[in-house]
Amino acid sequence: MDDFNKLRKSLRNTQYLVIIVMGLVVIGFALDFLAVQKTVSTIEENAQPMALKTQYLVQNLKGDAMETWYAWQPRDNLKIQIVDKDNFPKEKIDAIKKAIMSTETIEIDNSLVFKGDEGTYSTYWIGWKGVVDHIRELRGIETAMEITFTDKDDADIIITLTNSKSGEGLSGLTNSLVNDEERTILRSYITIYEVDKLSNEHMEIIIRHEFGHVAGLAHSTAPEDLMYPVIQTPAPYISQCDIDALLHLYTGGKTSQVICEN
Ligand SMILES: [Zn+2]
């Protein structure tokens, strides 16, 4: 082989090498791109907007379905039972208790719920204990409501957790038993479905919503409110609008409807 041929061969080898390296670089980029795409789609899947379907029923002692307002009689204590709570993770039970017992508030940007400009905020309540105390204070009631959890059968509110699926695809259901003549709520039953599939956060949100029904509220007409039939709001907390509806109901207003205006 003469020198010229040697040179040509080595040049060709170099060319092959360059082509192979370029090929690897292209494949590398393609794999990277796919990996990025996959990460993005995983994030999007996880950040799926929540849509928790709920329903509530009001029944009188004869079992007839009622479609009007009811309220609890004035009282200073409320007992809650979480049936078979030891069969479920402690974190889920803690999420339930937080939605009921928290007295804390949270500020949420109004633009998230189409209520106002970015950078303006509204206050929401995290738990019902805080709301009840706040409303009692507004009404000039000096004692705080005592809310306790019990394992006995004397509870006013009974929460049942189940891993079975609701026929209607519900996440939560509240059924209140009422005295029709006195317009009072006697007892409320909350059922939470498919508990194992719910995150702790979703459990907290559903209980927060169902407790609105327990308190006597109907559904809200505003999709961005906690009391909308399908919970889908980016602000799943107790709003001023929910509080206004409760104040109205407990100061003689004859409606349980939640009407939210911006
Ligand atoms: Zn509901």
GROMACS .gro file of C-alpha atoms and ligand atoms in nm:
model
  263
    1MET     CA    1   0.000   0.000   0.000
    2ASP     CA    2   0.147   0.337  -0.095
    3ASP     CA    3   0.139   0.644   0.121
    4PHE     CA    4  -0.146   0.799  -0.075
    5ASN     CA    5  -0.370   0.497  -0.012
    6LYS     CA    6  -0.273   0.491   0.356
    7LEU     CA    7  -0.368   0.856   0.387
    8ARG     CA    8  -0.700   0.797   0.209
    9LYS     CA    9  -0.783   0.505   0.435
   10SER     CA   10  -0.699   0.697   0.748
   11LEU     CA   11  -0.908   0.993   0.626
   12ARG     CA   12  -1.200   0.759   0.561
   13ASN     CA   13  -1.162   0.611   0.910
   14THR     CA   14  -1.164   0.960   1.054
   15GLN     CA   15  -1.479   1.035   0.854
   16TYR     CA   16  -1.647   0.721   0.991
   17LEU     CA   17  -1.542   0.819   1.341
   18VAL     CA   18  -1.684   1.170   1.297
   19ILE     CA   19  -2.011   1.026   1.163
   20ILE     CA   20  -2.037   0.779   1.453
   21VAL     CA   21  -1.963   1.050   1.713
   22MET     CA   22  -2.217   1.284   1.553
   23GLY     CA   23  -2.470   1.003   1.547
   24LEU     CA   24  -2.415   0.935   1.918
   25VAL     CA   25  -2.449   1.305   1.998
   26VAL     CA   26  -2.779   1.321   1.805
   27ILE     CA   27  -2.910   1.007   1.981
   28GLY     CA   28  -2.795   1.151   2.313
   29PHE     CA   29  -2.985   1.475   2.253
   30ALA     CA   30  -3.292   1.281   2.144
   31LEU     CA   31  -3.286   1.069   2.462
   32ASP     CA   32  -3.237   1.378   2.673
   33PHE     CA   33  -3.527   1.548   2.501
   34LEU     CA   34  -3.750   1.245   2.558
   35ALA     CA   35  -3.646   1.231   2.923
   36VAL     CA   36  -3.734   1.599   2.966
   37GLN     CA   37  -4.066   1.541   2.793
   38LYS     CA   38  -4.136   1.248   3.023
   39THR     CA   39  -4.054   1.455   3.333
   40VAL     CA   40  -4.286   1.732   3.217
   41SER     CA   41  -4.570   1.491   3.150
   42THR     CA   42  -4.518   1.322   3.488
   43ILE     CA   43  -4.541   1.659   3.662
   44GLU     CA   44  -4.855   1.741   3.466
   45GLU     CA   45  -5.013   1.407   3.552
   46ASN     CA   46  -4.941   1.460   3.920
   47ALA     CA   47  -5.068   1.816   3.912
   48GLN     CA   48  -5.401   1.708   3.764
   49PRO     CA   49  -5.660   1.955   3.882
   50MET     CA   50  -5.862   1.796   4.157
   51ALA     CA   51  -6.230   1.731   4.097
   52LEU     CA   52  -6.381   1.575   4.405
   53LYS     CA   53  -6.749   1.501   4.358
   54THR     CA   54  -6.975   1.536   4.658
   55GLN     CA   55  -7.340   1.514   4.748
   56TYR     CA   56  -7.559   1.586   5.048
   57LEU     CA   57  -7.897   1.466   5.159
   58VAL     CA   58  -8.134   1.590   5.423
   59GLN     CA   59  -8.390   1.348   5.560
   60ASN     CA   60  -8.662   1.380   5.821
   61LEU     CA   61  -8.733   1.115   6.082
   62LYS     CA   62  -8.971   0.936   5.842
   63GLY     CA   63  -8.691   0.912   5.588
   64ASP     CA   64  -8.838   1.161   5.340
   65ALA     CA   65  -8.584   1.368   5.149
   66MET     CA   66  -8.606   1.737   5.240
   67GLU     CA   67  -8.499   2.029   5.025
   68THR     CA   68  -8.493   2.331   5.247
   69TRP     CA   69  -8.284   2.494   5.519
   70TYR     CA   70  -8.210   2.345   5.861
   71ALA     CA   71  -7.977   2.453   6.139
   72TRP     CA   72  -7.843   2.316   6.466
   73GLN     CA   73  -8.010   2.434   6.783
   74PRO     CA   74  -7.795   2.665   6.998
   75ARG     CA   75  -7.539   2.450   7.176
   76ASP     CA   76  -7.200   2.472   7.339
   77ASN     CA   77  -7.057   2.135   7.251
   78LEU     CA   78  -7.035   1.900   6.958
   79LYS     CA   79  -6.922   1.538   6.964
   80ILE     CA   80  -6.770   1.369   6.664
   81GLN     CA   81  -6.706   1.001   6.608
   82ILE     CA   82  -6.471   0.867   6.341
   83VAL     CA   83  -6.586   0.506   6.308
   84ASP     CA   84  -6.309   0.241   6.317
   85LYS     CA   85  -6.043   0.511   6.292
   86ASP     CA   86  -5.769   0.268   6.395
   87ASN     CA   87  -5.814   0.081   6.066
   88PHE     CA   88  -5.684   0.382   5.874
   89PRO     CA   89  -5.344   0.558   5.864
   90LYS     CA   90  -5.293   0.812   6.141
   91GLU     CA   91  -5.205   1.081   5.882
   92LYS     CA   92  -5.551   1.048   5.725
   93ILE     CA   93  -5.719   1.083   6.065
   94ASP     CA   94  -5.498   1.384   6.141
   95ALA     CA   95  -5.607   1.541   5.809
   96ILE     CA   96  -5.971   1.500   5.916
   97LYS     CA   97  -5.901   1.655   6.255
   98LYS     CA   98  -5.714   1.947   6.098
   99ALA     CA   99  -6.011   2.037   5.872
  100ILE     CA  100  -6.237   2.034   6.178
  101MET     CA  101  -6.019   2.167   6.461
  102SER     CA  102  -5.782   2.420   6.303
  103THR     CA  103  -5.835   2.781   6.407
  104GLU     CA  104  -5.582   2.912   6.158
  105THR     CA  105  -5.640   3.129   5.854
  106ILE     CA  106  -5.463   3.151   5.519
  107GLU     CA  107  -5.423   3.438   5.273
  108ILE     CA  108  -5.483   3.352   4.907
  109ASP     CA  109  -5.416   3.570   4.604
  110ASN     CA  110  -5.749   3.687   4.459
  111SER     CA  111  -5.634   3.640   4.100
  112LEU     CA  112  -5.624   3.262   4.158
  113VAL     CA  113  -5.999   3.254   4.212
  114PHE     CA  114  -6.089   3.538   3.970
  115LYS     CA  115  -6.184   3.764   4.260
  116GLY     CA  116  -5.941   4.046   4.205
  117ASP     CA  117  -5.600   4.158   4.090
  118GLU     CA  118  -5.280   3.965   4.141
  119GLY     CA  119  -5.116   4.081   4.462
  120THR     CA  120  -5.448   4.139   4.643
  121TYR     CA  121  -5.544   3.880   4.902
  122SER     CA  122  -5.847   3.735   5.081
  123THR     CA  123  -5.850   3.550   5.411
  124TYR     CA  124  -5.980   3.193   5.433
  125TRP     CA  125  -6.024   2.963   5.730
  126ILE     CA  126  -5.851   2.625   5.744
  127GLY     CA  127  -6.073   2.460   6.005
  128TRP     CA  128  -6.432   2.473   6.124
  129LYS     CA  129  -6.346   2.528   6.489
  130GLY     CA  130  -6.198   2.865   6.387
  131VAL     CA  131  -6.510   2.951   6.186
  132VAL     CA  132  -6.750   2.852   6.464
  133ASP     CA  133  -6.557   3.060   6.721
  134HIS     CA  134  -6.541   3.354   6.479
  135ILE     CA  135  -6.917   3.342   6.411
  136ARG     CA  136  -6.999   3.309   6.781
  137GLU     CA  137  -6.781   3.609   6.850
  138LEU     CA  138  -6.958   3.811   6.578
  139ARG     CA  139  -7.291   3.713   6.734
  140GLY     CA  140  -7.176   3.816   7.080
  141ILE     CA  141  -7.169   3.461   7.223
  142GLU     CA  142  -6.898   3.463   7.485
  143THR     CA  143  -6.825   3.093   7.526
  144ALA     CA  144  -6.632   2.896   7.266
  145MET     CA  145  -6.784   2.581   7.119
  146GLU     CA  146  -6.637   2.267   7.268
  147ILE     CA  147  -6.566   2.018   6.990
  148THR     CA  148  -6.454   1.673   7.098
  149PHE     CA  149  -6.391   1.333   6.942
  150THR     CA  150  -6.558   1.031   7.097
  151ASP     CA  151  -6.555   0.656   7.047
  152LYS     CA  152  -6.896   0.617   7.207
  153ASP     CA  153  -7.230   0.610   7.029
  154ASP     CA  154  -7.335   0.951   7.157
  155ALA     CA  155  -7.184   1.155   6.875
  156ASP     CA  156  -7.367   1.432   6.691
  157ILE     CA  157  -7.157   1.381   6.381
  158ILE     CA  158  -7.053   1.037   6.262
  159ILE     CA  159  -6.777   1.002   6.006
  160THR     CA  160  -6.749   0.670   5.823
  161LEU     CA  161  -6.443   0.594   5.611
  162THR     CA  162  -6.457   0.325   5.348
  163ASN     CA  163  -6.236   0.192   5.071
  164SER     CA  164  -6.536   0.096   4.862
  165LYS     CA  165  -6.644   0.299   4.565
  166SER     CA  166  -6.958   0.510   4.565
  167GLY     CA  167  -7.208   0.412   4.295
  168GLU     CA  168  -7.225   0.775   4.181
  169GLY     CA  169  -6.849   0.828   4.183
  170LEU     CA  170  -6.864   1.043   4.495
  171SER     CA  171  -6.568   1.122   4.717
  172GLY     CA  172  -6.786   1.243   5.000
  173LEU     CA  173  -7.148   1.234   5.111
  174THR     CA  174  -7.323   1.403   5.400
  175ASN     CA  175  -7.659   1.283   5.520
  176SER     CA  176  -7.830   1.490   5.788
  177LEU     CA  177  -8.124   1.375   5.993
  178VAL     CA  178  -8.357   1.662   6.076
  179ASN     CA  179  -8.659   1.746   6.284
  180ASP     CA  180  -8.890   1.875   6.017
  181GLU     CA  181  -9.119   2.080   6.241
  182GLU     CA  182  -8.847   2.249   6.439
  183ARG     CA  183  -8.617   2.292   6.139
  184THR     CA  184  -8.329   2.153   6.336
  185ILE     CA  185  -8.050   1.914   6.248
  186LEU     CA  186  -8.042   1.619   6.488
  187ARG     CA  187  -7.743   1.425   6.362
  188SER     CA  188  -7.513   1.427   6.060
  189TYR     CA  189  -7.346   1.133   5.890
  190ILE     CA  190  -7.044   1.184   5.667
  191THR     CA  191  -6.918   0.906   5.441
  192ILE     CA  192  -6.582   0.929   5.265
  193TYR     CA  193  -6.528   0.682   4.979
  194GLU     CA  194  -6.212   0.518   4.839
  195VAL     CA  195  -6.009   0.639   5.135
  196ASP     CA  196  -5.693   0.446   5.033
  197LYS     CA  197  -5.683   0.636   4.703
  198LEU     CA  198  -5.718   0.980   4.863
  199SER     CA  199  -5.413   1.185   4.950
  200ASN     CA  200  -5.408   1.329   5.301
  201GLU     CA  201  -5.457   1.672   5.147
  202HIS     CA  202  -5.766   1.563   4.954
  203MET     CA  203  -5.907   1.399   5.266
  204GLU     CA  204  -5.867   1.729   5.449
  205ILE     CA  205  -6.041   1.919   5.166
  206ILE     CA  206  -6.337   1.680   5.141
  207ILE     CA  207  -6.396   1.685   5.517
  208ARG     CA  208  -6.379   2.066   5.509
  209HIS     CA  209  -6.650   2.066   5.238
  210GLU     CA  210  -6.871   1.802   5.403
  211PHE     CA  211  -6.858   1.991   5.732
  212GLY     CA  212  -7.014   2.285   5.551
  213HIS     CA  213  -7.314   2.059   5.490
  214VAL     CA  214  -7.304   1.939   5.850
  215ALA     CA  215  -7.327   2.304   5.959
  216GLY     CA  216  -7.636   2.338   5.740
  217LEU     CA  217  -7.497   2.482   5.418
  218ALA     CA  218  -7.621   2.382   5.075
  219HIS     CA  219  -7.398   2.400   4.769
  220SER     CA  220  -7.247   2.716   4.627
  221THR     CA  221  -7.316   2.842   4.277
  222ALA     CA  222  -6.954   2.957   4.236
  223PRO     CA  223  -6.711   2.699   4.093
  224GLU     CA  224  -6.421   2.862   4.278
  225ASP     CA  225  -6.585   2.812   4.618
  226LEU     CA  226  -6.523   2.525   4.861
  227MET     CA  227  -6.898   2.453   4.869
  228TYR     CA  228  -6.933   2.401   4.493
  229PRO     CA  229  -7.072   2.046   4.432
  230VAL     CA  230  -6.748   1.939   4.263
  231ILE     CA  231  -6.453   2.062   4.466
  232GLN     CA  232  -6.214   2.204   4.207
  233THR     CA  233  -6.109   2.537   4.352
  234PRO     CA  234  -5.741   2.633   4.386
  235ALA     CA  235  -5.852   2.782   4.722
  236PRO     CA  236  -6.013   2.482   4.898
  237TYR     CA  237  -6.068   2.664   5.227
  238ILE     CA  238  -6.366   2.816   5.407
  239SER     CA  239  -6.436   3.148   5.235
  240GLN     CA  240  -6.593   3.469   5.359
  241CYS     CA  241  -6.883   3.381   5.133
  242ASP     CA  242  -6.937   3.051   5.321
  243ILE     CA  243  -6.919   3.240   5.650
  244ASP     CA  244  -7.173   3.499   5.529
  245ALA     CA  245  -7.412   3.218   5.433
  246LEU     CA  246  -7.374   3.060   5.779
  247LEU     CA  247  -7.421   3.391   5.957
  248HIS     CA  248  -7.738   3.443   5.756
  249LEU     CA  249  -7.865   3.093   5.836
  250TYR     CA  250  -7.794   3.123   6.209
  251THR     CA  251  -7.943   3.471   6.244
  252GLY     CA  252  -8.286   3.378   6.114
  253GLY     CA  253  -8.225   3.382   5.738
  254LYS     CA  254  -8.441   3.118   5.576
  255THR     CA  255  -8.194   2.981   5.327
  256SER     CA  256  -7.892   2.754   5.330
  257GLN     CA  257  -7.775   2.847   4.981
  258VAL     CA  258  -7.422   2.978   4.940
  259ILE     CA  259  -7.422   3.269   4.700
  260CYS     CA  260  -7.080   3.410   4.621
  261GLU     CA  261  -7.038   3.744   4.452
  262ASN     CA  262  -6.704   3.887   4.362
  263ZN      ZN  263  -7.132   1.879   4.880
   0.00000   0.00000   0.00000
